[in-house]
Every structure is written in structure tokens, then in C-alpha cells.
mmCIF file of C-alpha atoms in Angstrom:
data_model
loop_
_atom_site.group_PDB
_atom_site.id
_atom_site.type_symbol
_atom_site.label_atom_id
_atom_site.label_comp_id
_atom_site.label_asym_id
_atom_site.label_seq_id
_atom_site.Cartn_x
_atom_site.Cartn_y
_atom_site.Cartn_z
ATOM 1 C CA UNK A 8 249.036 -11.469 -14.524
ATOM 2 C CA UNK A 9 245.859 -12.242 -12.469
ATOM 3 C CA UNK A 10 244.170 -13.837 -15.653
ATOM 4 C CA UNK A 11 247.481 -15.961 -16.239
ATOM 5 C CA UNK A 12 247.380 -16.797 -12.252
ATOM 6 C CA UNK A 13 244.307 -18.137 -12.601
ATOM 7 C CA UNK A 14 244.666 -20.529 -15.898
ATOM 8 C CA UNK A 15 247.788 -21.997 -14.246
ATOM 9 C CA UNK A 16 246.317 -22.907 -10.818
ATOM 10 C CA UNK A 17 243.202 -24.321 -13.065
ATOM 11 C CA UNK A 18 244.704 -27.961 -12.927
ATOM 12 C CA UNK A 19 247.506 -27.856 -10.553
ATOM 13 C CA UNK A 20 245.709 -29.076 -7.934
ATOM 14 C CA UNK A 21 243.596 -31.825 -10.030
ATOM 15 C CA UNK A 22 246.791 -32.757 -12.159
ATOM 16 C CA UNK A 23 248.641 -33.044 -9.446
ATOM 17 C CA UNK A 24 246.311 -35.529 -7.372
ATOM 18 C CA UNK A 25 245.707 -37.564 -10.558
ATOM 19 C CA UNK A 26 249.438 -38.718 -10.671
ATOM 20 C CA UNK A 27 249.469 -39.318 -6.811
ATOM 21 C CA UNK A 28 245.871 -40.607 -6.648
ATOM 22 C CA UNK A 29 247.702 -44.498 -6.178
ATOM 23 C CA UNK A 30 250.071 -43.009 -3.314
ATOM 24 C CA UNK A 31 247.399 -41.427 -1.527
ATOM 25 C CA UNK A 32 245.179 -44.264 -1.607
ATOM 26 C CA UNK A 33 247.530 -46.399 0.132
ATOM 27 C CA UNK A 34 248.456 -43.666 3.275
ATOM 28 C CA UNK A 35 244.900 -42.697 3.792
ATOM 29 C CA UNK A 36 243.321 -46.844 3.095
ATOM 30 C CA UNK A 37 239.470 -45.875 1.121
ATOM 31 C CA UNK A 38 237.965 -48.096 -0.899
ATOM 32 C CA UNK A 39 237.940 -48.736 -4.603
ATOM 33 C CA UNK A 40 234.093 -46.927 -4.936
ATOM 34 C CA UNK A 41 235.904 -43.766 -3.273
ATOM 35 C CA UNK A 42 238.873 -43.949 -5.421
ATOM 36 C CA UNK A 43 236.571 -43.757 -8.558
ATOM 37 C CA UNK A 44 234.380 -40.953 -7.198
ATOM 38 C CA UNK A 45 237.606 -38.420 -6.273
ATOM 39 C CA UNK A 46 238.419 -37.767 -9.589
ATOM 40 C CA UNK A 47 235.005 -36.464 -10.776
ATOM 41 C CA UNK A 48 234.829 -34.059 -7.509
ATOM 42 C CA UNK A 49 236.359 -31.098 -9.507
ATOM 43 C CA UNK A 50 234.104 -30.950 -12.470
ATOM 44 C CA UNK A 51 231.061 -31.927 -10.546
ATOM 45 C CA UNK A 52 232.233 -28.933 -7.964
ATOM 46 C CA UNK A 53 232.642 -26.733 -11.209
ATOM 47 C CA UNK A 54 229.078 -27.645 -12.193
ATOM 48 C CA UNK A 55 227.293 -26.770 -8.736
ATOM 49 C CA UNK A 56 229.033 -23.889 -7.779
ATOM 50 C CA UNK A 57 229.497 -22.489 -10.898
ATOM 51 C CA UNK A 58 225.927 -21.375 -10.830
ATOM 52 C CA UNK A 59 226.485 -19.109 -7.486
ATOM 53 C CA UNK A 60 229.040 -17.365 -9.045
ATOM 54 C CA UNK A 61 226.420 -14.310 -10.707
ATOM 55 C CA UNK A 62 224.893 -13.618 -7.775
ATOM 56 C CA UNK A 63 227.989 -12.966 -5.959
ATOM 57 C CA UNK A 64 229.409 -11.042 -8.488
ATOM 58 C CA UNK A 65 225.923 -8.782 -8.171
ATOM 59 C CA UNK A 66 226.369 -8.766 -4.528
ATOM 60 C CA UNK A 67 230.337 -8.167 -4.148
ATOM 61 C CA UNK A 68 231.071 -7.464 -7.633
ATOM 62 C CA UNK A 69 233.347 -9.211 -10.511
ATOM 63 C CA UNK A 70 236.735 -8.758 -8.984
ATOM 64 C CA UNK A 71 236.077 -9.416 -5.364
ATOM 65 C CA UNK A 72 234.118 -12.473 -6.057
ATOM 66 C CA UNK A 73 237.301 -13.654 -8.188
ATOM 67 C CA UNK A 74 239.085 -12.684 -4.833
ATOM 68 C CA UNK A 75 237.100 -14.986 -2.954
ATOM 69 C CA UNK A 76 237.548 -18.141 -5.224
ATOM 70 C CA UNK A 77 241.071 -18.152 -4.913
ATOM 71 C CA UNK A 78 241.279 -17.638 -1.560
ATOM 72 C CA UNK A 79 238.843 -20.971 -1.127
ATOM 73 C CA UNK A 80 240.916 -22.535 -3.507
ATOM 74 C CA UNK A 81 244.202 -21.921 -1.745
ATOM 75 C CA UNK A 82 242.149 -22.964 1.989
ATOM 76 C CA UNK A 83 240.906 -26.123 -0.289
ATOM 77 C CA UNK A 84 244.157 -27.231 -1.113
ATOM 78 C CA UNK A 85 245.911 -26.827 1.989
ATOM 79 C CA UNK A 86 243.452 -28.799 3.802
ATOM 80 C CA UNK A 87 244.408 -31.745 1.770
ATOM 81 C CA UNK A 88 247.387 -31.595 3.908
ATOM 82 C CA UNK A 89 245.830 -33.319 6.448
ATOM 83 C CA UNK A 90 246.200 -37.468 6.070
ATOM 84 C CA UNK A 91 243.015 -37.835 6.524
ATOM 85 C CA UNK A 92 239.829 -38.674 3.783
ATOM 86 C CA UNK A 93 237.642 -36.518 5.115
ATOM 87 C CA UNK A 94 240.189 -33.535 4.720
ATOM 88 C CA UNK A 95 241.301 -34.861 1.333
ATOM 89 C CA UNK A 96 237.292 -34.777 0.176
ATOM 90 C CA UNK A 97 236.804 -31.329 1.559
ATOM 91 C CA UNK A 98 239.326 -29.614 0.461
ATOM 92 C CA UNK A 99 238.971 -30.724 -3.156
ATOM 93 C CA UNK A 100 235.534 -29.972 -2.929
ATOM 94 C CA UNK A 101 235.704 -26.631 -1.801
ATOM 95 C CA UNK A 102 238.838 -25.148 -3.255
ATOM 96 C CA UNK A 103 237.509 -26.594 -6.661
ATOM 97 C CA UNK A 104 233.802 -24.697 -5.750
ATOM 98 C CA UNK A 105 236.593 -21.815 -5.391
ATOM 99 C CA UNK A 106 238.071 -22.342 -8.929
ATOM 100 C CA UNK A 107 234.452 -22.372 -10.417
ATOM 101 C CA UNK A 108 233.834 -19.023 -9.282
ATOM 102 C CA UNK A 109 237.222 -17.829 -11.313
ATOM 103 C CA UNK A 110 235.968 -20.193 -14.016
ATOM 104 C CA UNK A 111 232.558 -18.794 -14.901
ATOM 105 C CA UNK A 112 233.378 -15.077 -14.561
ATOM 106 C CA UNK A 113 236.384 -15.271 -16.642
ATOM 107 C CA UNK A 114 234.945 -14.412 -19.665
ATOM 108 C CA UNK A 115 233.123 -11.306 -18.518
ATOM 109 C CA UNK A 116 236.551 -10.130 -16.739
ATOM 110 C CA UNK A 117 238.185 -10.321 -20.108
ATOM 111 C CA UNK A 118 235.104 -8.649 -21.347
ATOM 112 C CA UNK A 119 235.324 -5.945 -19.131
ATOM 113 C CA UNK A 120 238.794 -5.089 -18.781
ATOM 114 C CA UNK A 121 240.125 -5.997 -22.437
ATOM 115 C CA UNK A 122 237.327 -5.670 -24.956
ATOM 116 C CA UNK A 123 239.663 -5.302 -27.710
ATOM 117 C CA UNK A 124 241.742 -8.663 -26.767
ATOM 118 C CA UNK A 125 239.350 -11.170 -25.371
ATOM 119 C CA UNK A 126 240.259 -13.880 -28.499
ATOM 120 C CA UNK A 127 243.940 -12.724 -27.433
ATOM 121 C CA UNK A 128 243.816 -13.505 -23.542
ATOM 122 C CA UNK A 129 241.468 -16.555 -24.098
ATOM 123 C CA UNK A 130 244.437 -18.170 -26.501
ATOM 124 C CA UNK A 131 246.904 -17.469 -23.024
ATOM 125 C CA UNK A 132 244.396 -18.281 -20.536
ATOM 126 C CA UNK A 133 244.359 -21.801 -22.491
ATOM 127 C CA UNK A 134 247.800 -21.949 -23.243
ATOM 128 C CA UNK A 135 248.695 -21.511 -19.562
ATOM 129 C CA UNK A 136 246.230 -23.785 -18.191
ATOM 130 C CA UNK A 137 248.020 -26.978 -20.566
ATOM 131 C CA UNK A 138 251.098 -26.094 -19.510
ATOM 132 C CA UNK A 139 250.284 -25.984 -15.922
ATOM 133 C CA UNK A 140 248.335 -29.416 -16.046
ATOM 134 C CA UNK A 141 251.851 -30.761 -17.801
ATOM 135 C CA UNK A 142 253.882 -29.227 -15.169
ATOM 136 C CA UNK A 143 251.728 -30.962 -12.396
ATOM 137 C CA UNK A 144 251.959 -34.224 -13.607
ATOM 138 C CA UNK A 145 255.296 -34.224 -14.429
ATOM 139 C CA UNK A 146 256.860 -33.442 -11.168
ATOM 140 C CA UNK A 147 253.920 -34.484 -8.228
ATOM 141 C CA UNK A 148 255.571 -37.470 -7.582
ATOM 142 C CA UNK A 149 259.074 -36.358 -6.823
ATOM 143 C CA UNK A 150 258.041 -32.916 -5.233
ATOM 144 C CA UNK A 151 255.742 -35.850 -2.768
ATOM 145 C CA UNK A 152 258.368 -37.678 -1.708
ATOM 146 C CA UNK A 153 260.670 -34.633 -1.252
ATOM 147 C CA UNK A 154 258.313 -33.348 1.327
ATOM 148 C CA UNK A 155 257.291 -37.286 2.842
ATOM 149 C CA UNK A 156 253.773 -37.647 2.310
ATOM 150 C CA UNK A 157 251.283 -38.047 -0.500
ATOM 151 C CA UNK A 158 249.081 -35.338 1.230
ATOM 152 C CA UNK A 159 251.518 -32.505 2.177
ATOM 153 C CA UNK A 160 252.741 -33.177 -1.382
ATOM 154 C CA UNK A 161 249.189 -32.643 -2.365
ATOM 155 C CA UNK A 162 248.868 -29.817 0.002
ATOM 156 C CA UNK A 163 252.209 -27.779 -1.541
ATOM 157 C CA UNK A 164 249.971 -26.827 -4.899
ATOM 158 C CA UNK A 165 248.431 -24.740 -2.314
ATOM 159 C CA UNK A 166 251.603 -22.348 -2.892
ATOM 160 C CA UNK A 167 250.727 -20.826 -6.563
ATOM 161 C CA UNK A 168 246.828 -20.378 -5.333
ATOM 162 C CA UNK A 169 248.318 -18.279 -2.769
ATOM 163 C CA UNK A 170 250.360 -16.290 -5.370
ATOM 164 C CA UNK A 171 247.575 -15.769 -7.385
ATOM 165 C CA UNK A 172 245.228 -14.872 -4.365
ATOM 166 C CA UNK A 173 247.886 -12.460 -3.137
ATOM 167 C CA UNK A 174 248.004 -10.765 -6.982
ATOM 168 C CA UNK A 175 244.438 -10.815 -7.405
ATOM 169 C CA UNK A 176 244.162 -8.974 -4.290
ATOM 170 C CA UNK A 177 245.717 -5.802 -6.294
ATOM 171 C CA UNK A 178 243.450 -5.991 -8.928
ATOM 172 C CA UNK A 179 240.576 -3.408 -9.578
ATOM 173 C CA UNK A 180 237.558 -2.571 -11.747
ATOM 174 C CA UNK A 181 238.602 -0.456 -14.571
ATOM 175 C CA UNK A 182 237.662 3.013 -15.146
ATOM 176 C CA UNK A 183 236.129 5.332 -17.679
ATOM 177 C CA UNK A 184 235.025 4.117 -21.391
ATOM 178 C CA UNK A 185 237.494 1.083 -21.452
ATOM 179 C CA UNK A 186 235.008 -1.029 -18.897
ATOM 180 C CA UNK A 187 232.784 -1.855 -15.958
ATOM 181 C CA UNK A 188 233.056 -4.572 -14.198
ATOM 182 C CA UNK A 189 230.074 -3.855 -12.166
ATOM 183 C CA UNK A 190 227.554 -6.835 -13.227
ATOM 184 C CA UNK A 191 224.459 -4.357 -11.887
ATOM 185 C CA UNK A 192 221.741 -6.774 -12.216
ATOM 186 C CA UNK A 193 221.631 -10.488 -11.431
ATOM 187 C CA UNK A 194 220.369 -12.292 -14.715
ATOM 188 C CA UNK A 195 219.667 -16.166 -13.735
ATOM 189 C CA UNK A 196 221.724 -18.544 -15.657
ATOM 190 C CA UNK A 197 218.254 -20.664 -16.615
ATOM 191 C CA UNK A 198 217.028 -17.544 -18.776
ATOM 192 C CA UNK A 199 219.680 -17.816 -21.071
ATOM 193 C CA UNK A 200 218.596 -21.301 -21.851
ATOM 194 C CA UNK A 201 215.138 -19.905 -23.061
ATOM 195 C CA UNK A 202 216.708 -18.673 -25.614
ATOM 196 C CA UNK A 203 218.375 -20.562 -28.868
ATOM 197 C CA UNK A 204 221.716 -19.244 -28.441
ATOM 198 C CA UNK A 205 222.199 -19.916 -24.794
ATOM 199 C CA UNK A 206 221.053 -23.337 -26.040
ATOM 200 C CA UNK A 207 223.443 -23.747 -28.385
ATOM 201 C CA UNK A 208 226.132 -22.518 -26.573
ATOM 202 C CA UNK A 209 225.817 -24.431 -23.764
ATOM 203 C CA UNK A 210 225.248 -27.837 -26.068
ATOM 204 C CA UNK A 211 229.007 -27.128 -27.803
ATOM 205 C CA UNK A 212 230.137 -26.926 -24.301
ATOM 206 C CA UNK A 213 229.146 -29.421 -23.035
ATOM 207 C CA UNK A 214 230.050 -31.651 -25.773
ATOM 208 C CA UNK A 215 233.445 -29.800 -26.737
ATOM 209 C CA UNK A 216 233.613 -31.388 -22.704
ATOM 210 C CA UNK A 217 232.973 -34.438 -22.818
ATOM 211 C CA UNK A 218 234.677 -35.065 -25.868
ATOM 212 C CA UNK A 219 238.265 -33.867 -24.405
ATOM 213 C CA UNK A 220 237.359 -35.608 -20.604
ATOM 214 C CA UNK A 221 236.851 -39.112 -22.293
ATOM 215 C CA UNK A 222 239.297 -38.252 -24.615
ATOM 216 C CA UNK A 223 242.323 -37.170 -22.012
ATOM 217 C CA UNK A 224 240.809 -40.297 -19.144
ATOM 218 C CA UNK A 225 241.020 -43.051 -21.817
ATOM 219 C CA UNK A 226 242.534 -42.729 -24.781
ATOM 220 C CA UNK A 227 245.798 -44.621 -23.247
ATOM 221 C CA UNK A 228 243.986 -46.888 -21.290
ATOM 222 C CA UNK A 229 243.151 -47.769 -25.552
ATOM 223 C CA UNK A 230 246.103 -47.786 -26.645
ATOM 224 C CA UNK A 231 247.593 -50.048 -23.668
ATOM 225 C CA UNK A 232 244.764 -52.590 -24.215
ATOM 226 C CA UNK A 233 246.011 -52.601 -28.207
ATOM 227 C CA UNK A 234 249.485 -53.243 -27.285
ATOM 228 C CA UNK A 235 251.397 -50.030 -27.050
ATOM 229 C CA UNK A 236 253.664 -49.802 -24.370
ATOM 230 C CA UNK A 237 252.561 -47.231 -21.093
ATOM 231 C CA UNK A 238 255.557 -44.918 -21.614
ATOM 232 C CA UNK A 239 254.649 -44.796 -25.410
ATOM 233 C CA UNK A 240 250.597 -44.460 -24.417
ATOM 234 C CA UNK A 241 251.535 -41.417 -21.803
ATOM 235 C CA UNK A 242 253.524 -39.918 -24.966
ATOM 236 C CA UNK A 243 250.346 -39.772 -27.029
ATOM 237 C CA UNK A 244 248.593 -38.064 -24.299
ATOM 238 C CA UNK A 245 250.714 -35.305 -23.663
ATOM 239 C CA UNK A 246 251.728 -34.884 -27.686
ATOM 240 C CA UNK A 247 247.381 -34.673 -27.858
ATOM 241 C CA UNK A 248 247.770 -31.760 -25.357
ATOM 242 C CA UNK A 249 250.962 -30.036 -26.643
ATOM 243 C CA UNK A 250 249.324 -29.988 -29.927
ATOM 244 C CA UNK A 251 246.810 -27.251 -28.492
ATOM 245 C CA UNK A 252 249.210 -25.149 -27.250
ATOM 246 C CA UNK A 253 250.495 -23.544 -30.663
ATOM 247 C CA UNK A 254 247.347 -24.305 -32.557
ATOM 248 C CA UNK A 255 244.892 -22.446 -30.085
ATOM 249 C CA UNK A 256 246.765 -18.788 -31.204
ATOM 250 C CA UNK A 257 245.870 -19.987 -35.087
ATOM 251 C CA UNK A 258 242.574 -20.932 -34.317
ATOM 252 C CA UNK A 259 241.756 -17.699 -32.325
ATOM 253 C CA UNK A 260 243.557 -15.385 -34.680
ATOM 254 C CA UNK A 261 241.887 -17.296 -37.347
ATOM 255 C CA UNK A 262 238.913 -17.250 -36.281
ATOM 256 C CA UNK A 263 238.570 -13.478 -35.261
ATOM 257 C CA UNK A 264 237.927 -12.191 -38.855
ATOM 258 C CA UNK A 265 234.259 -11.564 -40.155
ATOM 259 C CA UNK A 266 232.629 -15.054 -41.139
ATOM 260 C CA UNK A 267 235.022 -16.929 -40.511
ATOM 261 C CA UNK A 268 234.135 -18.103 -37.073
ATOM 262 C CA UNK A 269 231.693 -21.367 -39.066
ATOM 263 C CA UNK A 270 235.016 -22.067 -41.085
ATOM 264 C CA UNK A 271 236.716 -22.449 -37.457
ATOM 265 C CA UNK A 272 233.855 -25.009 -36.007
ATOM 266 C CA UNK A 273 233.742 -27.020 -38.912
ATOM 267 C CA UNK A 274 237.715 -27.442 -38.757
ATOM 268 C CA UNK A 275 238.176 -27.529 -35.582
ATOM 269 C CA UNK A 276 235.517 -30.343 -34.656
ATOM 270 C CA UNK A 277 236.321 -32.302 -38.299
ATOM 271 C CA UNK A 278 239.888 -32.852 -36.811
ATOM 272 C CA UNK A 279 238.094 -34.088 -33.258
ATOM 273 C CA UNK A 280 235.883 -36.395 -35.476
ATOM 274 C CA UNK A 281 238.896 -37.911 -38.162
ATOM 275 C CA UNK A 282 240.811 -38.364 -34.782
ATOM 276 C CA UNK A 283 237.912 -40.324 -33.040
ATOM 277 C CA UNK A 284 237.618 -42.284 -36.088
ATOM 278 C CA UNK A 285 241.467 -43.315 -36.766
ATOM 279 C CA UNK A 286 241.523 -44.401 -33.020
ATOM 280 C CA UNK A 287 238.250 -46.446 -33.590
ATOM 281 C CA UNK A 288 239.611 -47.938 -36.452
ATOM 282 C CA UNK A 289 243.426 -48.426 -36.418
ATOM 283 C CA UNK A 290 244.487 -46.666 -32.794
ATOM 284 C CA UNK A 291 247.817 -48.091 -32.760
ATOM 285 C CA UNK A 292 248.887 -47.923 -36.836
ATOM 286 C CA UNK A 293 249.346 -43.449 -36.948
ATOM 287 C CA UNK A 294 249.066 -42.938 -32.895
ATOM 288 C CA UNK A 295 250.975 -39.762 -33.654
ATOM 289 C CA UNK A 296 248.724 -38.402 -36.432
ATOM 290 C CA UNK A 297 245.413 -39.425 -34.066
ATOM 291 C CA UNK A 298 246.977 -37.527 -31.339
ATOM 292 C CA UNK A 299 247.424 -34.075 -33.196
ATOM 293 C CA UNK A 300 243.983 -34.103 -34.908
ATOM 294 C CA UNK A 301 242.422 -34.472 -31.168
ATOM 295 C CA UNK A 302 244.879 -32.014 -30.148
ATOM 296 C CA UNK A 303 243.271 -29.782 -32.854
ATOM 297 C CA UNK A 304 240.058 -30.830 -31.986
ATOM 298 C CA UNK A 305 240.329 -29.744 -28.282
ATOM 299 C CA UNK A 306 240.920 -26.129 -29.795
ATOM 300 C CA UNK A 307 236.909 -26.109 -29.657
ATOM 301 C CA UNK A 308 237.541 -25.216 -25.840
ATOM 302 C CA UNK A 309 239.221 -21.906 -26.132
ATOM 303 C CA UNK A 310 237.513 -21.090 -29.553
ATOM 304 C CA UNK A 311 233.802 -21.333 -27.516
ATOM 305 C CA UNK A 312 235.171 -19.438 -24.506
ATOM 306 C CA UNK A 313 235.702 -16.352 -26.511
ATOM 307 C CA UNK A 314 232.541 -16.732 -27.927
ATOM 308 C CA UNK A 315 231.101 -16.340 -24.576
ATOM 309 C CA UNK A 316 233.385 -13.568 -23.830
ATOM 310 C CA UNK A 317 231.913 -11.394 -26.712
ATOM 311 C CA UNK A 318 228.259 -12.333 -26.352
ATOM 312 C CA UNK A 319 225.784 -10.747 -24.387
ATOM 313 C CA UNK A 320 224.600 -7.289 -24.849
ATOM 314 C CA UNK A 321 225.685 -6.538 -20.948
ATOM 315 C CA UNK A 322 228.229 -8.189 -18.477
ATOM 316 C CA UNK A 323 224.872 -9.411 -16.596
ATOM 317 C CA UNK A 324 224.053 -11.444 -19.795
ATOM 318 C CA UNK A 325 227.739 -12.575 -19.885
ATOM 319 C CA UNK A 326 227.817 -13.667 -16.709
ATOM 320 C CA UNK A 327 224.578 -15.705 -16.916
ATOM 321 C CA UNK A 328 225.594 -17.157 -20.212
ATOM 322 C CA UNK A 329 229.030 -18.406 -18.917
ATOM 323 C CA UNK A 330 227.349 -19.999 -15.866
ATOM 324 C CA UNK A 331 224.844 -22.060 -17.816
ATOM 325 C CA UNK A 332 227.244 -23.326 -20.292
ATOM 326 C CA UNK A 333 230.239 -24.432 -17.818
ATOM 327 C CA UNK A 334 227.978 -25.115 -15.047
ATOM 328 C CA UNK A 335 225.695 -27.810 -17.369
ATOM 329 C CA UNK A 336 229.171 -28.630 -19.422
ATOM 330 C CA UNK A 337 231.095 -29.577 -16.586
ATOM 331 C CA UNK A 338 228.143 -32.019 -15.308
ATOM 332 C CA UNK A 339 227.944 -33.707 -18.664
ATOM 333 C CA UNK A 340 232.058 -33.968 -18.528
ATOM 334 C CA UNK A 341 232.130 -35.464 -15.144
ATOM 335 C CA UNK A 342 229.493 -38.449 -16.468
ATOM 336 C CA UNK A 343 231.286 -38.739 -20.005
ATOM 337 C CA UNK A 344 234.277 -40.562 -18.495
ATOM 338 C CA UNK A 345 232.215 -42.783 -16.205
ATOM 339 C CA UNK A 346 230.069 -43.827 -19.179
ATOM 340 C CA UNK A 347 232.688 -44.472 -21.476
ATOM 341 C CA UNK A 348 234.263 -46.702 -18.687
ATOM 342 C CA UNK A 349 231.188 -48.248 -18.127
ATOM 343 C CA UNK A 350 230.502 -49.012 -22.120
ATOM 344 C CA UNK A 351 234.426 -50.412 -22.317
ATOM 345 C CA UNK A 352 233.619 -52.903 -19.219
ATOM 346 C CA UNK A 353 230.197 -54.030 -20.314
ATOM 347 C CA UNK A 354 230.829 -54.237 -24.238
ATOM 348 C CA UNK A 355 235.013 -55.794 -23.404
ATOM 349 C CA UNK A 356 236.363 -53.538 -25.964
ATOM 350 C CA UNK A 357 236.941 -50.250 -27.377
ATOM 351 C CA UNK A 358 234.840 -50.830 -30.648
ATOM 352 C CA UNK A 359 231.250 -48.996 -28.629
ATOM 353 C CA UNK A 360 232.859 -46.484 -26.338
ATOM 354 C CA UNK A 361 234.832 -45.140 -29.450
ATOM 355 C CA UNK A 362 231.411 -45.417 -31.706
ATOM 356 C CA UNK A 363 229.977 -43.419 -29.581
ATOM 357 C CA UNK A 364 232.469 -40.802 -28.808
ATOM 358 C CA UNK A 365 232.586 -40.536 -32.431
ATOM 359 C CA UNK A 366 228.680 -39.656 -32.392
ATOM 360 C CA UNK A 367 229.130 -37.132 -30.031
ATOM 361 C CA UNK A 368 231.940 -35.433 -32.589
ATOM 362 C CA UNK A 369 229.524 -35.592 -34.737
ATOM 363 C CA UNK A 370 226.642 -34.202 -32.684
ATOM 364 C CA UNK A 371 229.759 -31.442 -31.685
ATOM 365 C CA UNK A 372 230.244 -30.167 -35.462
ATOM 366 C CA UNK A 373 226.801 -29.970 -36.108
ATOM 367 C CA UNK A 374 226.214 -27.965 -32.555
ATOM 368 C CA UNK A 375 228.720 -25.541 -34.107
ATOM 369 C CA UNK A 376 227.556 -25.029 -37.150
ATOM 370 C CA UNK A 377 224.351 -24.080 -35.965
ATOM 371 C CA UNK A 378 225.919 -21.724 -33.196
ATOM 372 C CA UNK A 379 227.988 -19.961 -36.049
ATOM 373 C CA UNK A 380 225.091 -18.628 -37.630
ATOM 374 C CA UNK A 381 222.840 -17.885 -34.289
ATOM 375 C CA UNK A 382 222.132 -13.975 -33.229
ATOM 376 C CA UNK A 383 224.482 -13.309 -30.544
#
């Protein structure tokens, strides 16, 4: 239930102040160079404090230190109740520093306390996490005006991070052969990038990233621009994340038999690449077909998570491993959008941001590949 807490609260709060980003703009009066910058506070706070989180978990161990995040994440979020910017740049930034401390150990919790299911729990961790980013959106606006501001109406997501807080708080290290918790050592996050498979794991992150960030930021500004409609364009995004929902369970179940893990990369990431391409070529003539193969294609997120989660030959490593990867991956997400945006204004069309996202596909599958094969 902890795990679950966690996935849902991972985009509840950003979600939620994506939708009322215009409302709370007006009430608080910043600038247009402010407004841009908000939105890539929560990955750049996943990137810097994500590479705290081993040496906490060393010094007050896996559980605790998970304890700790959502407690800053619940503080973070309440703060925003304030109508003021100062409060509403705070608290993002540190109940998102929070989240990254839930982020990065995830995959040595599942490690530790389900060994047997990690593929399993990463599929509902996943699963969880689009659902609560859909719930968000959907119902921000209303729940704002029920409660008569944009920031108390940003502030109320602070509710489930208290939930999960409180049920975290019950939560111990398990006992006897079925796992430790106890990290023991404090392995730096840069020594897994001496070797080749920290490498490559942290290059499909970062990728598998910035692939789904520009993806999910622009994809119906696109379609807009080519004459869908916006109701029709917000369709396409949602359908692109629905998609993942059911297909994440396949992938993972799929993928958890001997060799078969390259088979999943190369499908997974030649969906993400025949989507790029059909919305580089004709975006507007099979919206609904682009939308499921990038729906598949965003699969690559859960599928590389349990990687992580079974790598390592000690929690330590694990740790480390998971800190590099989402730590470096989230930085590279947080600049994807904003150079996408920047290649749309400069070029006045999609015809180079989508070349390019298409490269990085490519660059994606090729990533995996090589990671398939790579000594664990």
C-alpha cells in the first residue's frame, strides 16, 4: 500500500499545477520567464536531490529515508497554499526534492522487500502513477474553484501525501531470508558510471525521458498547429497515456522470461520510433494509431525500472545505480522539452523538432539493445 501511495502522489502535485498553471499566474501576477521555468522545477528537483538520497538511506536507512520524502513532500505542497510566488517556488521545490528521495530508492525497496515480484510491483507502481496524473488533471480545476483559490486548490494535493506519509510511517524493514533493507555501505552514484552497464542504463533513461517529456509537453501543441481541434488534441494525449496502462503488465510479464528482455527493447522502442515517425510525417491522418504506438513506446519506463530493481549484486549497488540513472535522466528530461520548444520557434514548424525526436528513438533502441546483452 506504501509502494501504491507513493506512485499515486508521483504527479498529483505536478499534474495538478499544470492544468491550473494559467489560474495561478493571474492571482499571484509573475512574468512569462517564470511561468516557463515552474514547470521544469520537478524534474530538475528530481535530478539534484535524487543524488542525496544513498547517503541518507546509509545514514537513516531505506524506509525512514522514504519516511522523510513524503513528509517534505506533503510540507512542499501545503506551502503552495500560500498566494504568494515565493511560497509557490518553494514548496514545489522542496516537496518535489521529497518525491526524489521515494523516486530513487524505489527500486531497491521492491528489491528488498519483494524479490520475487519486482517486474510485478513495477507494472502497479506505473500503472498507479498514470492514473493518478489523469485523475489530477481531470478534476484541478473544479476542486480550485470549490475551495476559491488557485493556490489552496494547489495546496489540497497536499491531502494524499499526507495519507501516504501517515502509511509509510507503519512500514518496516523486513526480516529473516526474504530481505534487508539495510543499504550498509554508501556506494557513490558516479562509480556506477565507470562501469558499461551503469552507462548504459543511465543512457536508456535518460532517453526513454526525454522521449515521453517532449512527447507528453508537445505532441498537441502539433496537432493544434495541423488543424485538429484542442478537445480532439487533449484526446490523443490521454489515449497516448491510457495506452500504457494495460500494455505495461504485457510488457513486464513478457519480458520476465529468459532472453527475452532484447525482444522487449527492440519492441518497445520500435513502437516509440514508428510513432515519432507517423507524427513527423502525417500527425493528423491516423492520430489514434500514433497515439497507441507512443503509448507502447513509453512502456520503456517501467520495463528499465525493473531492470534497475534486479541489478546490482547488493542494495548499496542498487541504490547507487538508481540514483545515477534518474538523477542524470531527469536533467536531460527537464532540457528535452525546452529544446524541442526552442527548435519549433526557431525552425516555425514541426518538421526539425520531430526529426530529431525521431533520432533520439533511434539512439533509444539502439541504447537498449546494447543494455540487453550487458553483465548485470
Amino acid at each position: 500500500m506504501g509502494i501504491v501511495l507513493i506512485a499515486l502522489n508521483l504527479r498529483l502535485g505536478i499534474s495538478s499545477a499544470a492544468v491550473l498553471m494559467g489560474s495561478v499566474r493571474t492571482e499571484l501576477g509573475f512574468g512569462s520567464v517564470l511561468a516557463a521555468t515552474i514547470p521544469a522545477l520537478p524534474t530538475a528537483s528530481f535530478a539534484v536531490a535524487g543524488f542525496g538520497a544513498g547517503r541518507l538511506a546509509v545514514r537513516y536507512g531505506l524506509e525512514r529515508t522514504v519516511l522523510f520524502g513524503l513528509a517534505a513532500l506533503t510540507a512542499g505542497l501545503a506551502l503552495r497554499a500560500a498566494p504568494a510566488t515565493w511560497a509557490l517556488l518553494a514548496g514545489t521545490v522542496f516537496g518535489m526534492s521529497g518525491l526524489a528521495l521515494c523516486n530513487v530508492l524505489l527500486p531497491t525497496l521492491l528489491r528488498s522487500h519483494f524479490p520475487d515480484r519486482v517486474a510485478m510491483l513495477a507494472g502497479v507502481y506505473t500503472t498507479v502513477m498514470a492514473l493518478g496524473s489523469t485523475l489530477a488533471a481531470a478534476v484541478a480545476v473544479p476542486i480550485a474553484a470549490g475551495v476559491g483559490t488557485p493556490s489552496l486548490g494547489l495546496a489540497v494535493w497536499a491531502l494524499p501525501a499526507l495519507i501516504a506519509t501517515l502509511t509509510w510511517s507503519f512500514v518496516r524493514a523486513p526480516t529473516g531470508e526474504a530481505g534487508q533493507t539495510e543499504v550498509g555501505e554508501y556506494i557513490s552514484p558516479m562509480s556506477m558510471a565507470r562501469t558499461r552497464f551503469g552507462l548504459l542504463v543511465t543512457a536508456y533513461f535518460a532517453l526513454q525521458a526525454l522521449n515521453a517529456h517532449s512527447l507528453i509537453g508537445w505532441v498537441a501543441v502539433l496537432l493544434t498547429d495541423h488543424g485538429m481541434s484542442s478537445g480532439g488534441a487533449g484526446g490523443i494525449v490521454a489515449l497516448t497515456q491510457a495506452v500504457g496502462i494495460p500494455a505495461t503488465f504485457l510488457v513486464l510479464a513478457f519480458a520476465r522470461e529468459p532472453g527475452r528482455l532484447r525482444l522487449a527493447f527492440l519492441l518497445i522502442s520500435g513502437a516509440m520510433i514508428a510513432g515519432f515517425a507517423g507524427l513527423l510525417l502525417a500527425p493528423v491522418s491516423e492520430p489514434v494509431l500514433w497515439a497507441v504506438l507512443c503509448g507502447l513506446g513509453m512502456c520503456s519506463f517501467p520495463l528499465v525500472l525493473s531492470v534497475i530493481g534486479k541489478s546490482g549484486s547488493s542494495a548499496a549497488e542498487t541504490t547507487a545505480l538508481s540514483s545515477l540513472s534518474q538523477s542524470l535522466g531527469y536533467l536531460l528530461a527537464a532540457v528535452g522539452p525546452f529544446a524541442i520548444g526552442l527548435l519549433h520557434s526557431s525552425s516555425s514548424g514541426w518538421t526539425l523538432p520531430m526529426a530529431v525526436l525521431l533520432m533520439t528513438a533511434i539512439a533509444q533502441l539502439v541504447v537498449g539493445l546494447a543494455l540487453s546483452g550487458a553483465r548485470r
